[in-house]
């Protein structure tokens, strides 16, 4: 995953894959040993990044996060990188 300090991926770099998350997410029924679907994993990653940036979400923000989470991992990872580079709020 791209966080602070990592350069932008080159066009020749293969598409990034959604990382496996070793987490339990309240409200999601996933059997032990099974992976979260990519959109759910993206949503968890986005919520973690927003929380770390000190951003509180409104109901319409939650819908926007769900919409972004449905996109591919490269897009989600870019958004997470932008959040990590932004000054902390709070």
Backbone as CSV, one residue per row, in Angstrom:
resi,resn,N_x,N_y,N_z,CA_x,CA_y,CA_z,C_x,C_y,C_z
1,UNK,0.830,-1.189,0.000,0.000,0.000,0.000,0.867,1.241,0.000
2,UNK,0.319,2.300,-0.537,1.063,3.550,-0.579,0.658,4.411,0.602
3,UNK,1.627,4.812,1.353,1.404,5.746,2.450,2.356,6.901,2.239
4,UNK,2.690,7.598,3.261,3.585,8.743,3.129,4.953,8.312,2.624
5,UNK,5.519,9.178,1.809,6.892,8.973,1.383,7.083,8.055,0.193
6,UNK,6.068,7.366,-0.257,6.242,6.479,-1.402,5.909,7.235,-2.670
7,UNK,6.697,6.984,-3.680,6.483,7.678,-4.950,5.246,7.143,-5.661
8,UNK,4.787,7.913,-6.603,3.625,7.535,-7.398,3.980,6.324,-8.264
9,UNK,3.073,5.335,-8.389,3.397,4.161,-9.194,3.580,4.519,-10.661
10,UNK,4.490,3.802,-11.308,4.736,4.047,-12.722,3.647,3.366,-13.543
11,UNK,3.420,3.817,-14.787,2.392,3.191,-15.630,2.677,1.725,-15.929
12,UNK,3.943,1.299,-15.857,4.289,-0.083,-16.138,4.002,-1.006,-14.957
13,UNK,3.788,-0.445,-13.789,3.549,-1.247,-12.595,2.214,-1.998,-12.739
14,UNK,2.184,-3.289,-12.388,0.931,-4.033,-12.515,-0.130,-3.473,-11.566
15,UNK,-1.398,-3.698,-11.882,-2.458,-3.187,-11.016,-2.302,-3.703,-9.596
16,UNK,-2.506,-2.813,-8.641,-2.405,-3.202,-7.236,-3.627,-4.029,-6.856
17,UNK,-3.424,-4.930,-5.933,-4.523,-5.765,-5.457,-4.929,-5.321,-4.061
18,UNK,-6.156,-5.553,-3.727,-6.652,-5.236,-2.401,-5.947,-6.123,-1.390
19,UNK,-5.366,-5.532,-0.348,-4.670,-6.358,0.648,-5.662,-7.170,1.474
20,UNK,-5.188,-8.289,1.989,-5.995,-9.106,2.887,-5.984,-8.418,4.242
21,UNK,-7.166,-8.252,4.827,-7.252,-7.584,6.116,-7.511,-8.598,7.225
22,UNK,-6.595,-8.708,8.166,-6.818,-9.633,9.286,-7.617,-8.945,10.388
23,UNK,-8.842,-8.560,10.063,-9.666,-7.832,11.023,-11.055,-8.450,11.096
24,UNK,-11.703,-8.170,12.197,-13.104,-8.508,12.345,-13.864,-7.204,12.251
25,UNK,-14.824,-7.152,11.395,-15.595,-5.932,11.180,-16.999,-6.141,11.718
26,UNK,-17.396,-5.338,12.723,-18.747,-5.490,13.252,-19.785,-5.318,12.137
27,UNK,-20.776,-6.176,12.128,-21.843,-6.065,11.140,-21.588,-6.842,9.862
28,UNK,-20.380,-7.349,9.676,-20.086,-8.144,8.481,-19.929,-9.602,8.893
29,UNK,-20.687,-10.458,8.268,-20.622,-11.881,8.582,-19.647,-12.557,7.629
30,UNK,-18.411,-12.687,8.064,-17.387,-13.358,7.271,-16.865,-14.521,8.107
31,UNK,-16.878,-15.699,7.537,-16.401,-16.878,8.247,-14.907,-16.753,8.517
32,UNK,-14.444,-17.310,9.646,-13.008,-17.276,9.934,-12.201,-17.867,8.783
33,UNK,-11.112,-17.233,8.439,-10.258,-17.695,7.358,-10.667,-17.196,5.984
34,UNK,-11.817,-16.561,5.871,-12.266,-16.010,4.592,-11.917,-14.535,4.520
35,UNK,-11.658,-14.068,3.323,-11.324,-12.661,3.122,-12.587,-11.830,2.959
36,UNK,-12.462,-10.566,3.335,-13.542,-9.627,3.053,-13.610,-9.402,1.548
37,UNK,-14.787,-9.185,1.009,-14.866,-8.790,-0.400,-14.108,-7.470,-0.593
38,UNK,-13.539,-7.229,-1.775,-12.736,-6.014,-1.975,-13.430,-4.717,-1.570
39,UNK,-14.696,-4.528,-1.909,-15.374,-3.274,-1.559,-15.460,-3.090,-0.048
40,UNK,-15.682,-4.191,0.701,-15.733,-4.091,2.161,-14.350,-3.796,2.735
41,UNK,-13.324,-4.439,2.177,-11.956,-4.168,2.628,-11.574,-2.716,2.339
42,UNK,-11.955,-2.216,1.172,-11.676,-0.823,0.823,-12.378,0.123,1.798
43,UNK,-13.624,-0.213,2.139,-14.387,0.642,3.058,-13.696,0.702,4.425
44,UNK,-13.214,-0.439,4.911,-12.501,-0.472,6.191,-11.243,0.389,6.107
45,UNK,-10.467,0.228,5.037,-9.238,1.012,4.871,-9.535,2.508,4.806
46,UNK,-10.587,2.887,4.085,-10.951,4.301,3.984,-11.384,4.869,5.337
47,UNK,-12.188,4.111,6.071,-12.620,4.584,7.393,-11.427,4.725,8.337
48,UNK,-10.480,3.805,8.276,-9.268,3.909,9.108,-8.470,5.158,8.745
49,UNK,-8.311,5.419,7.456,-7.554,6.594,7.013,-8.264,7.887,7.412
50,UNK,-9.582,7.915,7.287,-10.338,9.107,7.683,-10.247,9.330,9.192
51,UNK,-10.347,8.262,9.946,-10.220,8.359,11.409,-8.836,8.864,11.789
52,UNK,-7.804,8.330,11.147,-6.433,8.761,11.438,-6.217,10.232,11.088
53,UNK,-6.930,10.716,10.076,-6.812,12.118,9.677,-7.695,13.036,10.537
54,UNK,-8.476,12.439,11.440,-9.321,13.235,12.321,-10.575,13.765,11.652
55,UNK,-11.037,13.081,10.628,-12.211,13.541,9.888,-13.441,12.781,10.373
56,UNK,-14.451,13.534,10.808,-15.712,12.931,11.231,-16.674,12.938,10.056
57,UNK,-17.343,11.826,9.886,-18.202,11.665,8.715,-19.665,11.986,9.007
58,UNK,-20.302,12.615,8.032,-21.746,12.792,8.064,-22.365,11.602,7.336
59,UNK,-23.673,11.522,7.331,-24.337,10.416,6.634,-24.042,10.451,5.132
60,UNK,-24.039,11.642,4.541,-23.724,11.719,3.107,-22.254,11.368,2.854
61,UNK,-21.363,11.673,3.808,-19.958,11.262,3.688,-19.852,9.745,3.665
62,UNK,-20.639,9.072,4.508,-20.607,7.614,4.554,-21.010,7.020,3.192
63,UNK,-21.974,7.638,2.560,-22.385,7.170,1.230,-21.257,7.391,0.224
64,UNK,-20.572,8.523,0.315,-19.443,8.794,-0.581,-18.331,7.775,-0.364
65,UNK,-18.051,7.430,0.904,-17.035,6.418,1.203,-17.444,5.084,0.591
66,UNK,-18.715,4.721,0.708,-19.194,3.465,0.117,-19.035,3.488,-1.403
67,UNK,-19.301,4.630,-2.018,-19.142,4.746,-3.476,-17.677,4.610,-3.878
68,UNK,-16.796,5.275,-3.156,-15.354,5.182,-3.452,-14.855,3.763,-3.211
69,UNK,-15.342,3.115,-2.146,-14.911,1.757,-1.807,-15.231,0.764,-2.918
70,UNK,-16.231,1.060,-3.729,-16.592,0.176,-4.832,-15.657,0.270,-6.025
71,UNK,-14.763,1.248,-6.008,-13.803,1.411,-7.105,-12.618,0.477,-6.902
72,UNK,-11.704,0.427,-7.875,-10.572,-0.486,-7.737,-9.574,0.017,-6.695
73,UNK,-8.676,-0.891,-6.292,-7.755,-0.584,-5.193,-6.817,0.572,-5.509
74,UNK,-6.424,0.735,-6.764,-5.528,1.857,-7.099,-6.173,3.192,-6.750
75,UNK,-7.455,3.339,-7.042,-8.170,4.576,-6.723,-8.261,4.749,-5.208
76,UNK,-8.681,3.695,-4.529,-8.816,3.750,-3.069,-7.469,4.069,-2.430
77,UNK,-6.422,3.444,-2.909,-5.091,3.675,-2.352,-4.638,5.119,-2.581
78,UNK,-4.989,5.700,-3.706,-4.663,7.113,-3.952,-5.380,8.016,-2.954
79,UNK,-6.658,7.752,-2.723,-7.420,8.552,-1.752,-6.796,8.416,-0.361
80,UNK,-6.416,7.207,0.018,-5.782,6.990,1.323,-4.467,7.762,1.397
81,UNK,-3.698,7.762,0.317,-2.446,8.523,0.283,-2.683,10.016,0.444
82,UNK,-3.734,10.533,-0.187,-4.060,11.966,-0.039,-4.422,12.276,1.409
83,UNK,-5.193,11.388,2.029,-5.582,11.609,3.421,-4.363,11.575,4.340
84,UNK,-3.438,10.653,4.071,-2.239,10.548,4.900,-1.343,11.775,4.758
85,UNK,-1.359,12.406,3.586,-0.526,13.586,3.345,-1.153,14.867,3.867
86,UNK,-2.454,14.836,4.131,-3.154,16.040,4.595,-2.830,16.308,6.062
87,UNK,-2.802,17.600,6.441,-2.584,17.913,7.860,-3.710,17.322,8.708
88,UNK,-3.358,16.909,9.918,-4.358,16.330,10.822,-5.395,17.360,11.202
89,UNK,-6.632,16.921,11.301,-7.720,17.794,11.751,-8.101,17.379,13.160
90,UNK,-8.799,18.227,13.804,-9.310,17.792,15.089,-9.268,18.825,16.075
